[in-house]
Amino acid sequence: MDRKTLFVNVILPLPVPGTFSYRVPMDLNDSVHVGQRVVVQFGRTKIMSGLISEVTEKVPDFEQVKYILGILDEKPVVNSMQLKLWQWICDYYLCYEGEVMQAALPSAMKLSSESKIKLSDEFELDTMALSDYEYLIVEALQVQPKLTISEVSKIIGYKKVMPLIKTMIEKKIVVMEEELDPKFRAKYERYVALEEEYHSDEKMHELMDELTKRAYKQLEMVMSFFVLGGDAENDVIASALLAKSNANSTVLKALVNKGVFKVYEKRVSRLKSFDALTDVSSIQLTDKQQVAFDEIHQGFADGKPVLLHGVTSSGKTEIYIKLIQEALDKGRQVLYLLPEIALTEQIINRLKKYFGDKVGVYHSRYSDMERVEIWEQVLEFECTQSSKYQVIIGSRSAILLPFSNLGLIIVDEEHDSSFKQIDPAPRYNARDLSMILGRFHGADVILGSATPSFESYYNARQHRYHLVSLTQRFGGVEMPEIIVDDMRVERKRKLMQANFGSVLVDAMKQTLADKNQVILFQNRRGFSLRLECGVCHWVPQCINCDVSMTYHKAQNIMKCHYCGYTMAVPSECPSCHSTDLKMHGFGTERVEEDLTAVIPEARCARLDLDTTRSKNSYQNILDNFKNRETDVLVGTQMVTKGLDFDCVKTVGILDADNMLSFPDFRAHERSFQLMEQVSGRAGRKGEKGKVIIQTYQPTHPVIQNVVSHDYVRFYEEQMPIRRQYCYPPYYRLIMIKLRYSDYNRLNTAAESFAKRLRPVFKNNLLGPEYPVVSRVKNQYIKQILIKFDRNDNSMKIKELIKKEIESFKRNNEYKTVNISIDVDPI
């Protein structure tokens, strides 16, 4: 029988168009499948791992086709539904399949190759023919057969070693090779099992009698085995047995030699196990919740996504839990997306209470190994229908998991900008992608928020989504009272204490006297936003970015929040040598310090990026607040999302004007969302809460709408402005950014590229202009914004842009200019 010659198209994790064709060795014909990882040679020396996207007999239209070097997986690690979604992402967001693969796969599944050198078979030791550096390397290779490039660098003491290695290769002293380094390591645990001979009671009694007389330590270990639940059917973890019997491995080895126990290794999960503590049937929906629940089903029956517009603390989570149970009863998977997974431990714990081990969590705070385990469990659902990790809670990256039978997608806090991937590509929005994923799987999709994005609310008003409203808080709790404190009056009357107005100070003192808690929101971290010379007004700037440095008092440094560059705090102005350096603006660190001076008895904690860098720090801060070990929680946007504490009665918004004045067409929408969301943390249980907004613009329309908790009026006031100036949701946007290290070359390139597009888009092409921060990490930035009507053929427009970029990059003068495309920027 003739054997087929097979070829595979392989996706490589590179920002280049298309796939790469390789030939399959005959002996691997029966082993290759779409979705497997393979090892291939790319270029002359590079070894890479890629993903098979197609197996075909079609011969590629070029002369030399390299063979794949090996297959890494017995079974596919990516399914056909994922590949279909990846292709949609590439087409819609104007990116490459390799970029999507890079974003989707956990890093532990992406094998990296590292160049190594070893002594050549032709090399004969002749010290007279070697330089000092060459001798050092040869000597090291005689001790260790292979060395990585970084190891060679350490041996000779400088970084640029490739010219030296190249010379040694030419002299045939060493040869270079590439080795793939598999990052994922399964976790194994030693287990102790009872040998079959001792399953009978009679034989066990004989053993006990013998050990009582001769080996008391062994007897203690056998007894510990049974205490830990071991028997003929159940085995015990070896480390637990040694600890329980207070013995060492010698005792265990003696029992193994006697044929009493046998020891073996078993693969175990790194993920914690949870048992469901409560049944979902115990949740009794209120009349308002039941009406909303029924309306949601009506929307699903009509085949539409549902937008659940529910005020803060209206009981949306109880509805979600009921919907999840329905999906599980049908044997289907559930995806529950949250904006920032590290900020939502409360919801995770709540769902685990009802669903136990059916809940899996997928986000960047988990280790690479833990993420691979979740990936494998989701992938295996198609084959095993296992209920473990049937419900996945995750941040935006969870939407790229290998689901095979999704029945329900929940996007909670759907308005949040964290659902949008900014850099690197693919710059997708998980909220929008959930619609496509739901369509592919025939899954129901529900978006939930107290302050929906204008795009989602517009779609609901246009009947593309089914709108369901929950206008009252759960249990009849009243919405918090909003008090607007005019900072002009406070400063004129000299009532300010640090950055706190008298209204907020009095409210905090009364709240603490009543044994309740306070949350303070300041949307800036650090101590002071800038340092400024009082004489010449010099401000320290980052050397890599066009931004001022922020002062962090705890570390006593100036820090750039864009590139991470730090510098010591200057003792004098380098421009005029004045020592009159003053702090301007304030961040969360300053708020925390000032609070201890204004209300010394208050126990404070801070929740921002600086205090939550480690894996469990966020949860520790919240646990302390929940356990009443902290009185006042100071934080950035982190305190606005998903927090549910019974005793928070006062919320302070310290600088509302900073949000309102941000130069962005979405500034008012985001300001309303942030203020309304953080207001919703107050008075969730019991007596009515209180929110104090400190502002110099007390009559601002956004603030007035927050006072009345009137989202609909705010939406209706803003939409005519959006329509007039051609912004979403009436128009779609594509942002094109050009980056280059040379200022003049970038200007010329940006003008040249805009000139190509302007005849097509005319007045709907804005720019090229410098953004607010025009240089980041020593790269100058210019941006072009394209607007087009939402009813226009977007795919045709994107194809045109793609062609113009390809043509532009063919110009040798501009091919090194970096161009990034952001479809639907936020």
PDB file of C-alpha atoms in Angstrom, residues 676-824:
ATOM      1  CA  GLU A 676     -20.880  55.219  41.252  1.00  0.00           C
ATOM      2  CA  GLN A 677     -19.039  51.920  41.747  1.00  0.00           C
ATOM      3  CA  VAL A 678     -17.053  53.081  44.777  1.00  0.00           C
ATOM      4  CA  SER A 679     -20.221  54.681  46.182  1.00  0.00           C
ATOM      5  CA  GLY A 680     -21.808  51.259  45.983  1.00  0.00           C
ATOM      6  CA  ARG A 681     -19.370  49.958  48.616  1.00  0.00           C
ATOM      7  CA  ALA A 682     -21.160  52.018  51.299  1.00  0.00           C
ATOM      8  CA  GLY A 683     -24.137  50.832  53.346  1.00  0.00           C
ATOM      9  CA  ARG A 684     -24.604  47.436  51.699  1.00  0.00           C
ATOM     10  CA  LYS A 685     -26.148  46.028  54.872  1.00  0.00           C
ATOM     11  CA  GLY A 686     -28.177  47.665  57.643  1.00  0.00           C
ATOM     12  CA  GLU A 687     -28.315  51.437  57.918  1.00  0.00           C
ATOM     13  CA  LYS A 688     -27.938  53.812  54.987  1.00  0.00           C
ATOM     14  CA  GLY A 689     -24.390  54.572  53.869  1.00  0.00           C
ATOM     15  CA  LYS A 690     -22.799  57.930  53.191  1.00  0.00           C
ATOM     16  CA  VAL A 691     -20.515  59.038  50.341  1.00  0.00           C
ATOM     17  CA  ILE A 692     -18.549  62.313  50.384  1.00  0.00           C
ATOM     18  CA  ILE A 693     -17.260  63.620  47.042  1.00  0.00           C
ATOM     19  CA  GLN A 694     -14.549  66.289  47.350  1.00  0.00           C
ATOM     20  CA  THR A 695     -14.558  68.567  44.292  1.00  0.00           C
ATOM     21  CA  TYR A 696     -13.993  72.105  43.048  1.00  0.00           C
ATOM     22  CA  GLN A 697     -16.858  71.613  40.526  1.00  0.00           C
ATOM     23  CA  PRO A 698     -19.901  70.721  42.670  1.00  0.00           C
ATOM     24  CA  THR A 699     -22.368  71.573  39.888  1.00  0.00           C
ATOM     25  CA  HIS A 700     -20.658  69.431  37.245  1.00  0.00           C
ATOM     26  CA  PRO A 701     -23.313  67.320  35.403  1.00  0.00           C
ATOM     27  CA  VAL A 702     -21.427  64.063  36.037  1.00  0.00           C
ATOM     28  CA  ILE A 703     -21.300  64.671  39.780  1.00  0.00           C
ATOM     29  CA  GLN A 704     -24.956  65.679  39.868  1.00  0.00           C
ATOM     30  CA  ASN A 705     -25.920  62.416  38.152  1.00  0.00           C
ATOM     31  CA  VAL A 706     -23.824  60.446  40.661  1.00  0.00           C
ATOM     32  CA  VAL A 707     -25.687  62.254  43.458  1.00  0.00           C
ATOM     33  CA  SER A 708     -29.022  61.095  42.062  1.00  0.00           C
ATOM     34  CA  HIS A 709     -27.690  57.622  41.052  1.00  0.00           C
ATOM     35  CA  ASP A 710     -29.271  58.298  37.667  1.00  0.00           C
ATOM     36  CA  TYR A 711     -27.394  56.325  35.032  1.00  0.00           C
ATOM     37  CA  VAL A 712     -30.131  56.619  32.393  1.00  0.00           C
ATOM     38  CA  ARG A 713     -30.240  60.425  32.540  1.00  0.00           C
ATOM     39  CA  PHE A 714     -26.448  60.567  32.408  1.00  0.00           C
ATOM     40  CA  TYR A 715     -26.455  58.273  29.349  1.00  0.00           C
ATOM     41  CA  GLU A 716     -29.070  60.385  27.572  1.00  0.00           C
ATOM     42  CA  GLU A 717     -27.133  63.598  28.267  1.00  0.00           C
ATOM     43  CA  GLN A 718     -23.894  62.187  26.888  1.00  0.00           C
ATOM     44  CA  MET A 719     -25.152  60.444  23.752  1.00  0.00           C
ATOM     45  CA  PRO A 720     -25.896  63.568  21.649  1.00  0.00           C
ATOM     46  CA  ILE A 721     -22.279  64.660  22.233  1.00  0.00           C
ATOM     47  CA  ARG A 722     -21.028  61.255  21.095  1.00  0.00           C
ATOM     48  CA  ARG A 723     -23.188  61.453  17.959  1.00  0.00           C
ATOM     49  CA  GLN A 724     -22.162  65.044  17.169  1.00  0.00           C
ATOM     50  CA  TYR A 725     -18.433  64.288  17.317  1.00  0.00           C
ATOM     51  CA  CYS A 726     -18.643  60.827  15.689  1.00  0.00           C
ATOM     52  CA  TYR A 727     -17.570  58.670  18.614  1.00  0.00           C
ATOM     53  CA  PRO A 728     -18.706  55.217  19.801  1.00  0.00           C
ATOM     54  CA  PRO A 729     -21.251  53.748  19.958  1.00  0.00           C
ATOM     55  CA  TYR A 730     -22.341  55.549  16.745  1.00  0.00           C
ATOM     56  CA  TYR A 731     -18.933  55.211  15.138  1.00  0.00           C
ATOM     57  CA  ARG A 732     -16.155  52.656  15.362  1.00  0.00           C
ATOM     58  CA  LEU A 733     -12.529  53.590  15.974  1.00  0.00           C
ATOM     59  CA  ILE A 734      -9.174  52.235  14.876  1.00  0.00           C
ATOM     60  CA  MET A 735      -6.078  53.672  16.523  1.00  0.00           C
ATOM     61  CA  ILE A 736      -2.789  53.329  14.624  1.00  0.00           C
ATOM     62  CA  LYS A 737       0.371  54.096  16.612  1.00  0.00           C
ATOM     63  CA  LEU A 738       3.793  54.581  15.078  1.00  0.00           C
ATOM     64  CA  ARG A 739       6.848  54.260  17.339  1.00  0.00           C
ATOM     65  CA  TYR A 740      10.472  55.026  16.641  1.00  0.00           C
ATOM     66  CA  SER A 741      13.555  56.129  18.551  1.00  0.00           C
ATOM     67  CA  ASP A 742      14.375  58.974  16.159  1.00  0.00           C
ATOM     68  CA  TYR A 743      12.074  61.988  16.528  1.00  0.00           C
ATOM     69  CA  ASN A 744      12.499  63.358  12.981  1.00  0.00           C
ATOM     70  CA  ARG A 745      12.248  59.980  11.248  1.00  0.00           C
ATOM     71  CA  LEU A 746       9.012  59.266  13.133  1.00  0.00           C
ATOM     72  CA  ASN A 747       7.472  62.599  12.076  1.00  0.00           C
ATOM     73  CA  THR A 748       8.286  61.979   8.428  1.00  0.00           C
ATOM     74  CA  ALA A 749       7.003  58.398   8.576  1.00  0.00           C
ATOM     75  CA  ALA A 750       3.753  59.373  10.310  1.00  0.00           C
ATOM     76  CA  GLU A 751       3.003  62.144   7.782  1.00  0.00           C
ATOM     77  CA  SER A 752       3.772  59.808   4.894  1.00  0.00           C
ATOM     78  CA  PHE A 753       1.504  57.071   6.233  1.00  0.00           C
ATOM     79  CA  ALA A 754      -1.375  59.462   7.028  1.00  0.00           C
ATOM     80  CA  LYS A 755      -1.098  60.861   3.491  1.00  0.00           C
ATOM     81  CA  ARG A 756      -1.823  57.380   2.128  1.00  0.00           C
ATOM     82  CA  LEU A 757      -5.038  57.022   4.167  1.00  0.00           C
ATOM     83  CA  ARG A 758      -6.421  60.571   4.087  1.00  0.00           C
ATOM     84  CA  PRO A 759      -7.969  60.350   0.568  1.00  0.00           C
ATOM     85  CA  VAL A 760     -10.107  57.424   1.811  1.00  0.00           C
ATOM     86  CA  PHE A 761     -11.172  58.644   5.262  1.00  0.00           C
ATOM     87  CA  LYS A 762     -10.949  62.435   4.692  1.00  0.00           C
ATOM     88  CA  ASN A 763     -12.174  64.312   7.812  1.00  0.00           C
ATOM     89  CA  ASN A 764     -12.650  61.068   9.711  1.00  0.00           C
ATOM     90  CA  LEU A 765      -8.880  60.632   9.947  1.00  0.00           C
ATOM     91  CA  LEU A 766      -7.427  62.552  12.879  1.00  0.00           C
ATOM     92  CA  GLY A 767      -3.693  63.094  13.206  1.00  0.00           C
ATOM     93  CA  PRO A 768      -0.941  62.194  13.169  1.00  0.00           C
ATOM     94  CA  GLU A 769      -0.600  63.711  16.642  1.00  0.00           C
ATOM     95  CA  TYR A 770       1.468  63.069  19.746  1.00  0.00           C
ATOM     96  CA  PRO A 771      -0.477  61.386  22.565  1.00  0.00           C
ATOM     97  CA  VAL A 772      -0.558  62.768  26.122  1.00  0.00           C
ATOM     98  CA  VAL A 773       2.643  60.837  26.848  1.00  0.00           C
ATOM     99  CA  SER A 774       4.619  61.191  23.627  1.00  0.00           C
ATOM    100  CA  ARG A 775       7.705  59.128  24.544  1.00  0.00           C
ATOM    101  CA  VAL A 776       7.784  55.828  26.451  1.00  0.00           C
ATOM    102  CA  LYS A 777      10.903  53.704  26.976  1.00  0.00           C
ATOM    103  CA  ASN A 778      12.885  55.948  24.616  1.00  0.00           C
ATOM    104  CA  GLN A 779      10.401  55.390  21.789  1.00  0.00           C
ATOM    105  CA  TYR A 780       8.626  58.457  20.398  1.00  0.00           C
ATOM    106  CA  ILE A 781       4.951  57.902  19.587  1.00  0.00           C
ATOM    107  CA  LYS A 782       2.595  59.379  17.039  1.00  0.00           C
ATOM    108  CA  GLN A 783      -0.971  58.232  16.600  1.00  0.00           C
ATOM    109  CA  ILE A 784      -3.609  58.324  13.891  1.00  0.00           C
ATOM    110  CA  LEU A 785      -7.277  57.860  14.773  1.00  0.00           C
ATOM    111  CA  ILE A 786      -9.675  56.566  12.123  1.00  0.00           C
ATOM    112  CA  LYS A 787     -13.450  56.827  12.564  1.00  0.00           C
ATOM    113  CA  PHE A 788     -16.074  55.070  10.485  1.00  0.00           C
ATOM    114  CA  ASP A 789     -19.804  54.546  10.785  1.00  0.00           C
ATOM    115  CA  ARG A 790     -20.766  51.353  12.620  1.00  0.00           C
ATOM    116  CA  ASN A 791     -22.882  50.351   9.594  1.00  0.00           C
ATOM    117  CA  ASP A 792     -19.906  50.545   7.189  1.00  0.00           C
ATOM    118  CA  ASN A 793     -18.173  47.378   5.993  1.00  0.00           C
ATOM    119  CA  SER A 794     -15.512  47.148   8.699  1.00  0.00           C
ATOM    120  CA  MET A 795     -13.706  44.158   7.153  1.00  0.00           C
ATOM    121  CA  LYS A 796     -13.235  46.046   3.892  1.00  0.00           C
ATOM    122  CA  ILE A 797     -11.832  49.038   5.787  1.00  0.00           C
ATOM    123  CA  LYS A 798      -9.452  46.812   7.762  1.00  0.00           C
ATOM    124  CA  GLU A 799      -8.221  45.089   4.612  1.00  0.00           C
ATOM    125  CA  LEU A 800      -7.459  48.491   3.107  1.00  0.00           C
ATOM    126  CA  ILE A 801      -5.501  49.547   6.216  1.00  0.00           C
ATOM    127  CA  LYS A 802      -3.594  46.254   6.215  1.00  0.00           C
ATOM    128  CA  LYS A 803      -2.596  46.676   2.556  1.00  0.00           C
ATOM    129  CA  GLU A 804      -1.447  50.249   3.142  1.00  0.00           C
ATOM    130  CA  ILE A 805       0.712  49.139   6.070  1.00  0.00           C
ATOM    131  CA  GLU A 806       2.283  46.353   3.987  1.00  0.00           C
ATOM    132  CA  SER A 807       3.008  48.818   1.181  1.00  0.00           C
ATOM    133  CA  PHE A 808       4.378  51.383   3.648  1.00  0.00           C
ATOM    134  CA  LYS A 809       6.726  48.800   5.249  1.00  0.00           C
ATOM    135  CA  ARG A 810       8.216  47.968   1.844  1.00  0.00           C
ATOM    136  CA  ASN A 811       9.831  51.404   1.879  1.00  0.00           C
ATOM    137  CA  ASN A 812      13.368  50.800   3.222  1.00  0.00           C
ATOM    138  CA  GLU A 813      13.340  54.186   4.911  1.00  0.00           C
ATOM    139  CA  TYR A 814      10.365  53.232   7.119  1.00  0.00           C
ATOM    140  CA  LYS A 815      10.550  49.458   7.530  1.00  0.00           C
ATOM    141  CA  THR A 816      12.076  49.754  11.022  1.00  0.00           C
ATOM    142  CA  VAL A 817       9.257  52.029  12.252  1.00  0.00           C
ATOM    143  CA  ASN A 818       7.016  50.026  14.567  1.00  0.00           C
ATOM    144  CA  ILE A 819       3.302  50.162  13.696  1.00  0.00           C
ATOM    145  CA  SER A 820       0.617  48.843  16.046  1.00  0.00           C
ATOM    146  CA  ILE A 821      -3.105  48.687  15.356  1.00  0.00           C
ATOM    147  CA  ASP A 822      -5.740  48.918  18.071  1.00  0.00           C
ATOM    148  CA  VAL A 823      -9.254  48.119  16.866  1.00  0.00           C
ATOM    149  CA  ASP A 824     -11.962  49.518  19.191  1.00  0.00           C
TER     150      ASP A 824
END
